[in-house]
Every structure is written in C-alpha cells, then in structure tokens.
Amino acid sequence: MDILSQDIMYLPGVGPNRKTLLSNELGINTYRDLLECFPYKYVDRTKVYLISELTPDMPFVQIKGHIVSFEEIDTGKRRKRIIGHFTDGHGICDLVWFNGGQYIYKSYAVGKEFVVFGKPTVYGGRFQFSHPDMDDASQLQLNDMGMQPFYSTTEKMKKAGMTSRAMERLTKTLLSKLNEPLQETLPDFITSRLHLISRDAALRKIHYPKSVDDTQRARLRLKFEELFYIQLNILRYASDHRRKYRGYDFRHVGAQFNWFYTHNLPFELTGAQKRVMHEIRNDMGSGRQMNRLLQGDVGSGKTLVALMSMLIAIDNGFQACLMAPTEILAEQHLQTVKDFLKGMNVRVELLTGVVKGKRRREVLDGLVDGSVNILVGTHAVIEDKVQFSRLGLAVVDEQHRFGVAQRAKLWAKSENPPHVLVMTATPIPRTLAMTIYGDLDVSIIDELPPGRKPIETIHRYDKQTTSLYAGIRKQIQLGRQVYIVFPLIKESEKMDLKNLEDGFETLKEAFPEFRLSKIHGKMKDKEKEAEMEKFVRGETQMLVATTVIEVGVNVPNASVMVILDAQRFGLSQLHQLRGRVGRGAEQSYCILVTGYELAKETRKRIDIMCQTNDGFEIAEADLKLRGPGDLEGTQQSGVAFDLKIADIARDGQLVQMAREEAQKIVNDDPTCSKSAYSLLWTRLKELRKTNINWAAIS
Ligand code: ADP
Ligand code: MG
C-alpha cells in the first residue's frame, strides 16, 4: 500500500483520540491529508527582538530574557490573572496568563532564561504578551528553527493540546518517515519551463522551510499545481461537451430582429451593448452551443441584449425563454418585453407559480405547438412538465440561484442543448469567473446608457437622524420614494424582526404625513408581493424592509436607498442594494448609516462604497477583503471553493498561467489519449474521485 494512504492513527504521536479530533475538526484521515494540510503562515524564528525595539503593530515576534517577579490579580470567584514581569536587560514587559494556575510558577521559574514568542500588545502603557509560547532558552537552538510554520487549528483541538506547535511536530514526524521521494504530479515539460520545484521538494519545504525563499518556492509550486488541475478539469470538460453536442446554428438575422432594430428600438445602443451583441451573434452562429455569462452593472441594459438575442432565435425558427429568480421580476420582465415588442407579431407568455388552470394549459400547449415564441417565467420554466417545440435560447437573469445542475436541466428540453445566456449584475473578477464559470465565455457591459446621473453615496452616523430624516422628507416631498433597509442576521430572526418592527414604528412616528410599506422574511409570499406592489405603484412612499427586497426590482421613482447598520453588509450586498436606486432621470442617493466606532475593514468598505459606483472595482475590492469563499454567487455556482493553498484574489496571474498551460494541453490532446500526457490524465481522474466539488461541475 502507498504509505500516504496509511491511517493517520498510526503516525507516532496520534493514536485513536487524536485521530478522531483530526478527522472531525480538519478532515485529516490519512498521512496524505496531513501532508496536504498546509501552514497558513510562517514566522522567522532566527531573529530575536529587544523589548526596546517592540512596536504595537508587530506580528508574532520573539524576545529572550527572564522573569523578574510574579504578580497575581483576583478577577472574580477563584479566578486570577497571573502576570510575569519580564526583562531582557533592555526593557521590561508583561507576560500574562488569564485563569493562570500553579503550573505557571513551576514551569517558568524566576531568573531562568526563556525565549518568549507571541504577539506584543500594549496594555497600561506597557508591552504585554498574553499566553505566550515559552521555550527554555538553553534547550532551544534558535538558528535551527528557521521559519516556524503555523497551522490552523480549532478551539476543540486547542483544548486537547492540539496546537499549531503540535501539528508542526506531527508533520515533521511524518516527513521523517517518508524516505522515498514523493511522486511527481506535473510533467517535466511544465516544471522545467516554469521553473517549478519538484512536488517532493515542495511538500517538504512547505512544512519545514529553512528560509523565506523556501516558503515562496514551495508555495508557488503547490499553488500552480492546484490551479492547473482545476483549469485542466474545466477545460477538458468544456472541450468534451463541445464535441458531444452540436449547437444550433443561428447565423441568420431576419425579419423580427430587423423590424425591432429599425422601428421599435427607442434609443441608440451603447457601445458596450453593441459589442456584446456582436459577441453573442458570433457565438450563436458558430455552430457550437453558446454558454455565455453576461456581466453588467445594474441598469446597464442587459434586458435589451437578452431581448435582441431572443429575436435572433425566433428569426431562426426557434423559441426562447427568459427566466427570473422571482415572480415579481418575471412579471416586470414580461411587461418590458411586451412594451419593447409592441406592434410586432411575437407571442410572449408568462409562466410562474401563479399562472394556473386553464391559462397554464394554454401556455403549455402553445409551447408544444410552437405558437409561443417567448416564454418569460420563474424556475417553473425548467420543470419537467414544461415542454417546448423547439427551444433555441434560454436566458437566465441573475445567476445566483441558477447553478450548473439547473443549466443541465435545460438541455433536456430540446434535441440539442439550447444556447444559454446567463446575466448577472454581481460582477465577478475575471480570474474568479475563469475558475467558477470555466466553461462559460464572458461578455461584459461596462458602460451605462447616457444621461444617468451617478448615485451619490453618503456615510452617516446613526446619531445623525435629524439630518437623515430631513433629507428623506425633502426627497419624498419632491415626489420620490425611499427604501429603508434593515440588516438581517440569520442566526436570530426574532431579533431582526424586532429590530425591524421597532424601526418601523419609529419611522412611522417620524413621518406621520407619509405612507409606509413593510416587508420581511417572515411574511407569506403573497403578502410580500402585495406590499411590494403598493410600493411599485407609488401608493406608499417608503419601503421599510430587511434585505429581502427582491433583487432587480425596478422602481424608477425610488431615488433614496438608506441602509441601516451598513457595517453588517458585505460590499457586493451594499452595491446590489444601492443598485435599486438611480434608475430614473433624477439624482439618486444611497445613505450608509453606521455606528461611530468602526473596525478598520468596515471603514474601508464604507469608503470604497462612497468612492466608486463601479461594480467591477467593488467586486475586486470585495474579493481582496473577504476572499473568494464568501463571495456572493460562488456557493450556488456549483463549484464551492475550498482551495488548499491558492488564493484566487491574490494569485490572478497564476490562474491565468495555469489556464494557458491547461488550454495548450487540451488543444493538443482533446481525447486524452496521448502518452506524453498520461501522467496528467491519470492524476486528474484521481483528483476527480476524491474531490466532490470538482465532480459537481460536469
Ligand atoms: P439591467 O437589467 O442591466 O439592470 P435594464 O436592462 O433593466 O438593466 O436597463 C435599465 C434601463 O435602461 C431600462 O429602462 C432600459 O430600457 C434602459 N436602457 C437600456 N439600454 C439603453 C440604451 N442604450 N440607452 C438608453 N436607455 C437604455
Ligand atoms: Mg435586469
């Protein structure tokens, strides 16, 4: 048996109890799992600082000296804090143990020399280290330690003594048992051309580096490998798919499209819309199936692009459908499409949960006999019962709730898979799109229709209600409408609701002259829709809601978006919410309300929002601040993110490199049969077997 498949229990220092812990907490079951559990950072332990050199912004550092005396402070029932006053001859600092016990006096005798390792903080005008890592200086060869790796561990593990240091010991034991070089997983032609170190060297250096250079080379190699196999998987799948399914050829642009373009189009297309239409036409006329992601900020005119694409499908004798995530949105789309197509002989129908009985049968029949040209609807459209005569194009608005599995369902609706256009207003940075939607081509509308006034974003503290209310009142008196959003905490819906109810009452008292609507997650869909309708029709002037405000709802008369406790929202959420206003000709405002005390990151988010309206800039910033795992849309996209070492936000260039290498190989060996690449195809199969997320994308 391959030694790496060995049960982790048999590694000296593990045993059954620790095995359970490792398995439950970190998913480590074998030697291999431990080997692939990488440190998240390193600390240079060759350097010893003087206490006089410390600054509060330093990360983990080490100092060397001895404890002069101890001090005990009672902090409640049988609890005490123990403080050791520590000196290195150049200064004094405090070592602090909360809930300290007698063992501290025994372990860290006064006068004995120790190397103390920890993060310095300032308390009461003095540097202190709480719960420092202490080593007997006479036992420790500092120069031998080199770079110390840090491993993530959980609270449970720490309680059982499984600290980062313990993990470090385990990986070192494991490496010492691996006498044979570890198997290489990248072919020579890649490693040598890209100057990557071997897998064996990389895995050893990543756990046991001697220098910063070691850590960098090891990380580079392992990151590349990780990204490369993801790209190889995606591209191989895409190429397979392309060979298997022919796409409908919509080369023809005919009567409906031309009529619309010359007679019904009420305005000039923006340059970006023209470019994107061009890309879509090329795609649909290429003979292969289109899988295209259309990204464009809220209000950039994606619907029109969708409509024109659908007309091309109709001109080629096919049907098209347009899917929205909610009923309200579907109805709005229906209205938009009908308005645009006024006077034209195109049958447009709606299919949602509320279309029932006779009406529903008529629509379904019309789909089967081909008399319905465009179907607008919700997810009801992809139900098995819905059959088309010839579905040629499916447009999906807002990709969030539309993963790969749903896309696959569409393919069953016609002989060949229909062309698919997925539209989203949550821009995804390019490197991320390449990874999540590796099989999708991407089009971008990066230009708003002319005449839009950029939304003005303002930050207000929650004490400034007088000026906030005055601003709201002024806008409503000008005839506009206002959204007020309360944050939603998933963990405590009750509190949210209370928060919202209280807020609603306060607002009602503050604005007795206006009518207010209220929407929250606990309401029935029917009630929600009715309340929403009132606002859409202008019967109420203020909509007070938790974040359930339907994505994409279009109320051009709403010109103010107030977001309370804005610090609780992520950047893309804030941007999405802001996109609800600025849809009319009037100057619109987004007001972010927060408390006075803000964490550094939060302040950054608010600043970014106030500085830019550009969704792409915001998405990039969001990715950098939060990491890709939390990014909206990634969870539902079909490929969850649990990269072991690469970081899509920071490693954009590597993603690009990995993609290019993988593309070359797929182009050169589309049937996976060349022996020169057999190492790669075998490895890919292995990875697909063990990695659930990967399996999900095909
Ligand atoms: P998105 O779906 O991208 O958020 P929409 O398609 O709803 O944006 O477009 C927003 C508004 O802009 C709509 O009222 C639409 O009619 C209008 N619009 C679209 N394209 C143009 C254009 N080229 N010039 C002027 N207005 C446009
Ligand atoms: Mg839209």
GROMACS .gro file of N, CA, C and O in nm, residues 55-127:
model
  292
   55THR      N    1   0.713   4.730   1.868
   55THR     CA    2   0.610   4.829   1.833
   55THR      C    3   0.476   4.755   1.833
   55THR      O    4   0.472   4.634   1.813
   56PRO      N    5   0.366   4.829   1.858
   56PRO     CA    6   0.236   4.761   1.873
   56PRO      C    7   0.185   4.695   1.745
   56PRO      O    8   0.098   4.609   1.751
   57ASP      N    9   0.237   4.736   1.629
   57ASP     CA   10   0.184   4.678   1.505
   57ASP      C   11   0.262   4.554   1.461
   57ASP      O   12   0.239   4.500   1.355
   58MET      N   13   0.356   4.509   1.545
   58MET     CA   14   0.435   4.391   1.507
   58MET      C   15   0.350   4.265   1.510
   58MET      O   16   0.265   4.249   1.596
   59PRO      N   17   0.375   4.174   1.416
   59PRO     CA   18   0.310   4.044   1.425
   59PRO      C   19   0.381   3.961   1.532
   59PRO      O   20   0.442   4.017   1.622
   60PHE      N   21   0.376   3.832   1.523
   60PHE     CA   22   0.443   3.747   1.621
   60PHE      C   23   0.594   3.771   1.619
   60PHE      O   24   0.654   3.776   1.514
   61VAL      N   25   0.652   3.788   1.736
   61VAL     CA   26   0.797   3.808   1.744
   61VAL      C   27   0.848   3.727   1.863
   61VAL      O   28   0.771   3.677   1.944
   62GLN      N   29   0.981   3.715   1.870
   62GLN     CA   30   1.035   3.651   1.989
   62GLN      C   31   1.135   3.741   2.060
   62GLN      O   32   1.206   3.819   1.998
   63ILE      N   33   1.135   3.729   2.191
   63ILE     CA   34   1.230   3.802   2.274
   63ILE      C   35   1.295   3.700   2.368
   63ILE      O   36   1.243   3.589   2.385
   64LYS      N   37   1.409   3.739   2.425
   64LYS     CA   38   1.481   3.644   2.509
   64LYS      C   39   1.519   3.712   2.640
   64LYS      O   40   1.576   3.821   2.637
   65GLY      N   41   1.488   3.649   2.754
   65GLY     CA   42   1.518   3.712   2.881
   65GLY      C   43   1.466   3.626   2.996
   65GLY      O   44   1.448   3.506   2.979
   66HIS      N   45   1.439   3.692   3.112
   66HIS     CA   46   1.390   3.614   3.225
   66HIS      C   47   1.284   3.690   3.304
   66HIS      O   48   1.274   3.813   3.295
   67ILE      N   49   1.207   3.615   3.380
   67ILE     CA   50   1.105   3.675   3.464
   67ILE      C   51   1.171   3.728   3.591
   67ILE      O   52   1.252   3.658   3.653
   68VAL      N   53   1.135   3.853   3.626
   68VAL     CA   54   1.191   3.915   3.746
   68VAL      C   55   1.104   3.883   3.867
   68VAL      O   56   1.153   3.853   3.974
   69SER      N   57   0.973   3.893   3.848
   69SER     CA   58   0.881   3.865   3.958
   69SER      C   59   0.742   3.836   3.904
   69SER      O   60   0.712   3.866   3.788
   70PHE      N   61   0.657   3.777   3.989
   70PHE     CA   62   0.519   3.747   3.950
   70PHE      C   63   0.423   3.836   4.026
   70PHE      O   64   0.453   3.886   4.135
   71GLU      N   65   0.307   3.854   3.974
   71GLU     CA   66   0.202   3.932   4.039
   71GLU      C   67   0.072   3.859   4.012
   71GLU      O   68   0.053   3.804   3.903
   72GLU      N   69  -0.017   3.859   4.114
   72GLU     CA   70  -0.145   3.792   4.094
   72GLU      C   71  -0.258   3.891   4.109
   72GLU      O   72  -0.256   3.973   4.200
   73ILE      N   73  -0.355   3.886   4.022
   73ILE     CA   74  -0.470   3.976   4.035
   73ILE      C   75  -0.596   3.892   4.038
   73ILE      O   76  -0.619   3.811   3.948
   74ASP      N   77  -0.677   3.912   4.144
   74ASP     CA   78  -0.803   3.838   4.151
   74ASP      C   79  -0.903   3.895   4.054
   74ASP      O   80  -0.922   4.016   4.046
   75THR      N   81  -0.967   3.810   3.980
   75THR     CA   82  -1.064   3.859   3.882
   75THR      C   83  -1.196   3.789   3.901
   75THR      O   84  -1.262   3.750   3.806
   76GLY      N   85  -1.235   3.766   4.027
   76GLY     CA   86  -1.364   3.700   4.049
   76GLY      C   87  -1.344   3.572   4.123
   76GLY      O   88  -1.234   3.542   4.172
   77LYS      N   89  -1.452   3.499   4.134
   77LYS     CA   90  -1.455   3.377   4.213
   77LYS      C   91  -1.344   3.279   4.175
   77LYS      O   92  -1.342   3.226   4.064
   78ARG      N   93  -1.254   3.256   4.261
   78ARG     CA   94  -1.147   3.159   4.241
   78ARG      C   95  -1.077   3.172   4.105
   78ARG      O   96  -1.029   3.075   4.050
   79ARG      N   97  -1.080   3.294   4.052
   79ARG     CA   98  -1.011   3.314   3.925
   79ARG      C   99  -0.904   3.418   3.948
   79ARG      O  100  -0.923   3.513   4.023
   80LYS      N  101  -0.791   3.396   3.885
   80LYS     CA  102  -0.691   3.501   3.896
   80LYS      C  103  -0.610   3.513   3.769
   80LYS      O  104  -0.598   3.417   3.691
   81ARG      N  105  -0.560   3.634   3.752
   81ARG     CA  106  -0.472   3.659   3.638
   81ARG      C  107  -0.331   3.660   3.694
   81ARG      O  108  -0.304   3.721   3.797
   82ILE      N  109  -0.242   3.590   3.627
   82ILE     CA  110  -0.103   3.591   3.671
   82ILE      C  111  -0.020   3.672   3.572
   82ILE      O  112  -0.032   3.655   3.451
   83ILE      N  113   0.060   3.762   3.626
   83ILE     CA  114   0.145   3.844   3.541
   83ILE      C  115   0.290   3.820   3.577
   83ILE      O  116   0.328   3.822   3.694
   84GLY      N  117   0.371   3.791   3.477
   84GLY     CA  118   0.514   3.775   3.499
   84GLY      C  119   0.585   3.897   3.442
   84GLY      O  120   0.568   3.927   3.325
   85HIS      N  121   0.659   3.969   3.527
   85HIS     CA  122   0.734   4.084   3.476
   85HIS      C  123   0.864   4.033   3.418
   85HIS      O  124   0.941   3.966   3.484
   86PHE      N  125   0.886   4.065   3.294
   86PHE     CA  126   0.991   4.000   3.216
   86PHE      C  127   1.089   4.104   3.164
   86PHE      O  128   1.049   4.211   3.116
   87THR      N  129   1.218   4.072   3.169
   87THR     CA  130   1.316   4.168   3.115
   87THR      C  131   1.422   4.099   3.031
   87THR      O  132   1.451   3.980   3.050
   88ASP      N  133   1.476   4.177   2.937
   88ASP     CA  134   1.588   4.124   2.858
   88ASP      C  135   1.710   4.212   2.877
   88ASP      O  136   1.805   4.208   2.800
   89GLY      N  137   1.704   4.299   2.978
   89GLY     CA  138   1.817   4.389   3.003
   89GLY      C  139   1.805   4.519   2.924
   89GLY      O  140   1.879   4.613   2.947
   90HIS      N  141   1.710   4.524   2.830
   90HIS     CA  142   1.691   4.646   2.751
   90HIS      C  143   1.553   4.705   2.772
   90HIS      O  144   1.516   4.803   2.708
   91GLY      N  145   1.474   4.641   2.851
   91GLY     CA  146   1.337   4.688   2.872
   91GLY      C  147   1.259   4.588   2.953
   91GLY      O  148   1.309   4.478   2.983
   92ILE      N  149   1.136   4.627   2.987
   92ILE     CA  150   1.051   4.539   3.066
   92ILE      C  151   0.918   4.521   2.997
   92ILE      O  152   0.866   4.616   2.936
   93CYS      N  153   0.865   4.401   3.002
   93CYS     CA  154   0.729   4.381   2.951
   93CYS      C  155   0.659   4.280   3.041
   93CYS      O  156   0.720   4.222   3.129
   94ASP      N  157   0.528   4.262   3.017
   94ASP     CA  158   0.450   4.170   3.100
   94ASP      C  159   0.409   4.046   3.023
   94ASP      O  160   0.368   4.055   2.908
   95LEU      N  161   0.422   3.932   3.090
   95LEU     CA  162   0.366   3.809   3.033
   95LEU      C  163   0.238   3.783   3.112
   95LEU      O  164   0.240   3.789   3.235
   96VAL      N  165   0.128   3.756   3.042
   96VAL     CA  166   0.000   3.747   3.112
   96VAL      C  167  -0.069   3.614   3.088
   96VAL      O  168  -0.076   3.567   2.974
   97TRP      N  169  -0.115   3.554   3.198
   97TRP     CA  170  -0.196   3.434   3.187
   97TRP      C  171  -0.331   3.459   3.256
   97TRP      O  172  -0.336   3.486   3.375
   98PHE      N  173  -0.435   3.456   3.179
   98PHE     CA  174  -0.568   3.471   3.238
   98PHE      C  175  -0.605   3.334   3.293
   98PHE      O  176  -0.571   3.234   3.231
   99ASN      N  177  -0.672   3.328   3.406
   99ASN     CA  178  -0.703   3.199   3.466
   99ASN      C  179  -0.580   3.116   3.489
   99ASN      O  180  -0.582   2.994   3.471
  100GLY      N  181  -0.472   3.181   3.521
  100GLY     CA  182  -0.347   3.107   3.538
  100GLY      C  183  -0.351   3.013   3.657
  100GLY      O  184  -0.423   3.037   3.753
  101GLY      N  185  -0.275   2.907   3.651
  101GLY     CA  186  -0.272   2.811   3.761
  101GLY      C  187  -0.131   2.799   3.818
  101GLY      O  188  -0.038   2.864   3.771
  102GLN      N  189  -0.119   2.715   3.921
  102GLN     CA  190   0.009   2.697   3.988
  102GLN      C  191   0.120   2.653   3.894
  102GLN      O  192   0.237   2.685   3.913
  103TYR      N  193   0.082   2.582   3.789
  103TYR     CA  194   0.183   2.526   3.699
  103TYR      C  195   0.273   2.635   3.641
  103TYR      O  196   0.387   2.612   3.606
  104ILE      N  197   0.221   2.757   3.634
  104ILE     CA  198   0.298   2.865   3.573
  104ILE      C  199   0.423   2.895   3.656
  104ILE      O  200   0.533   2.908   3.601
  105TYR      N  201   0.405   2.896   3.789
  105TYR     CA  202   0.521   2.924   3.874
  105TYR      C  203   0.625   2.814   3.860
  105TYR      O  204   0.745   2.838   3.864
  106LYS      N  205   0.576   2.693   3.845
  106LYS     CA  206   0.668   2.580   3.834
  106LYS      C  207   0.742   2.582   3.701
  106LYS      O  208   0.862   2.560   3.694
  107SER      N  209   0.667   2.605   3.595
  107SER     CA  210   0.728   2.595   3.462
  107SER      C  211   0.822   2.710   3.430
  107SER      O  212   0.920   2.691   3.360
  108TYR      N  213   0.784   2.829   3.475
  108TYR     CA  214   0.861   2.945   3.433
  108TYR      C  215   0.927   3.014   3.552
  108TYR      O  216   0.892   3.127   3.589
  109ALA      N  217   1.025   2.945   3.611
  109ALA     CA  218   1.089   2.995   3.734
  109ALA      C  219   1.154   3.131   3.714
  109ALA      O  220   1.210   3.160   3.608
  110VAL      N  221   1.143   3.213   3.818
  110VAL     CA  222   1.206   3.346   3.816
  110VAL      C  223   1.356   3.330   3.793
  110VAL      O  224   1.419   3.242   3.850
  111GLY      N  225   1.410   3.414   3.705
  111GLY     CA  226   1.554   3.416   3.683
  111GLY      C  227   1.602   3.322   3.574
  111GLY      O  228   1.713   3.337   3.522
  112LYS      N  229   1.520   3.228   3.537
  112LYS     CA  230   1.563   3.133   3.435
  112LYS      C  231   1.543   3.192   3.295
  112LYS      O  232   1.445   3.261   3.270
  113GLU      N  233   1.636   3.163   3.205
  113GLU     CA  234   1.628   3.227   3.074
  113GLU      C  235   1.531   3.155   2.979
  113GLU      O  236   1.538   3.033   2.962
  114PHE      N  237   1.442   3.235   2.918
  114PHE     CA  238   1.342   3.181   2.825
  114PHE      C  239   1.340   3.258   2.694
  114PHE      O  240   1.374   3.377   2.691
  115VAL      N  241   1.298   3.186   2.590
  115VAL     CA  242   1.264   3.255   2.465
  115VAL      C  243   1.113   3.265   2.464
  115VAL      O  244   1.043   3.164   2.474
  116VAL      N  245   1.063   3.386   2.457
  116VAL     CA  246   0.919   3.411   2.460
  116VAL      C  247   0.873   3.446   2.320
  116VAL      O  248   0.936   3.527   2.253
  117PHE      N  249   0.765   3.384   2.280
  117PHE     CA  250   0.718   3.404   2.144
  117PHE      C  251   0.570   3.441   2.148
  117PHE      O  252   0.491   3.375   2.213
  118GLY      N  253   0.534   3.549   2.084
  118GLY     CA  254   0.393   3.588   2.084
  118GLY      C  255   0.373   3.721   2.014
  118GLY      O  256   0.467   3.778   1.957
  119LYS      N  257   0.250   3.767   2.021
  119LYS     CA  258   0.218   3.895   1.956
  119LYS      C  259   0.217   4.004   2.063
  119LYS      O  260   0.139   3.998   2.157
  120PRO      N  261   0.304   4.105   2.049
  120PRO     CA  262   0.307   4.210   2.150
  120PRO      C  263   0.186   4.303   2.138
  120PRO      O  264   0.148   4.341   2.027
  121THR      N  265   0.123   4.334   2.251
  121THR     CA  266   0.017   4.435   2.251
  121THR      C  267   0.051   4.532   2.362
  121THR      O  268   0.136   4.504   2.446
  122VAL      N  269  -0.016   4.647   2.362
  122VAL     CA  270   0.012   4.746   2.466
  122VAL      C  271  -0.104   4.749   2.564
  122VAL      O  272  -0.220   4.754   2.524
  123TYR      N  273  -0.073   4.740   2.693
  123TYR     CA  274  -0.177   4.747   2.794
  123TYR      C  275  -0.122   4.825   2.913
  123TYR      O  276  -0.014   4.792   2.962
  124GLY      N  277  -0.194   4.927   2.955
  124GLY     CA  278  -0.147   5.009   3.068
  124GLY      C  279  -0.009   5.068   3.040
  124GLY      O  280   0.075   5.075   3.130
  125GLY      N  281   0.017   5.106   2.915
  125GLY     CA  282   0.143   5.171   2.883
  125GLY      C  283   0.262   5.078   2.871
  125GLY      O  284   0.375   5.121   2.858
  126ARG      N  285   0.236   4.948   2.878
  126ARG     CA  286   0.347   4.854   2.872
  126ARG      C  287   0.318   4.747   2.767
  126ARG      O  288   0.204   4.713   2.743
  127PHE      N  289   0.424   4.694   2.709
  127PHE     CA  290   0.402   4.582   2.618
  127PHE      C  291   0.367   4.458   2.697
  127PHE      O  292   0.421   4.434   2.804
   0.00000   0.00000   0.00000
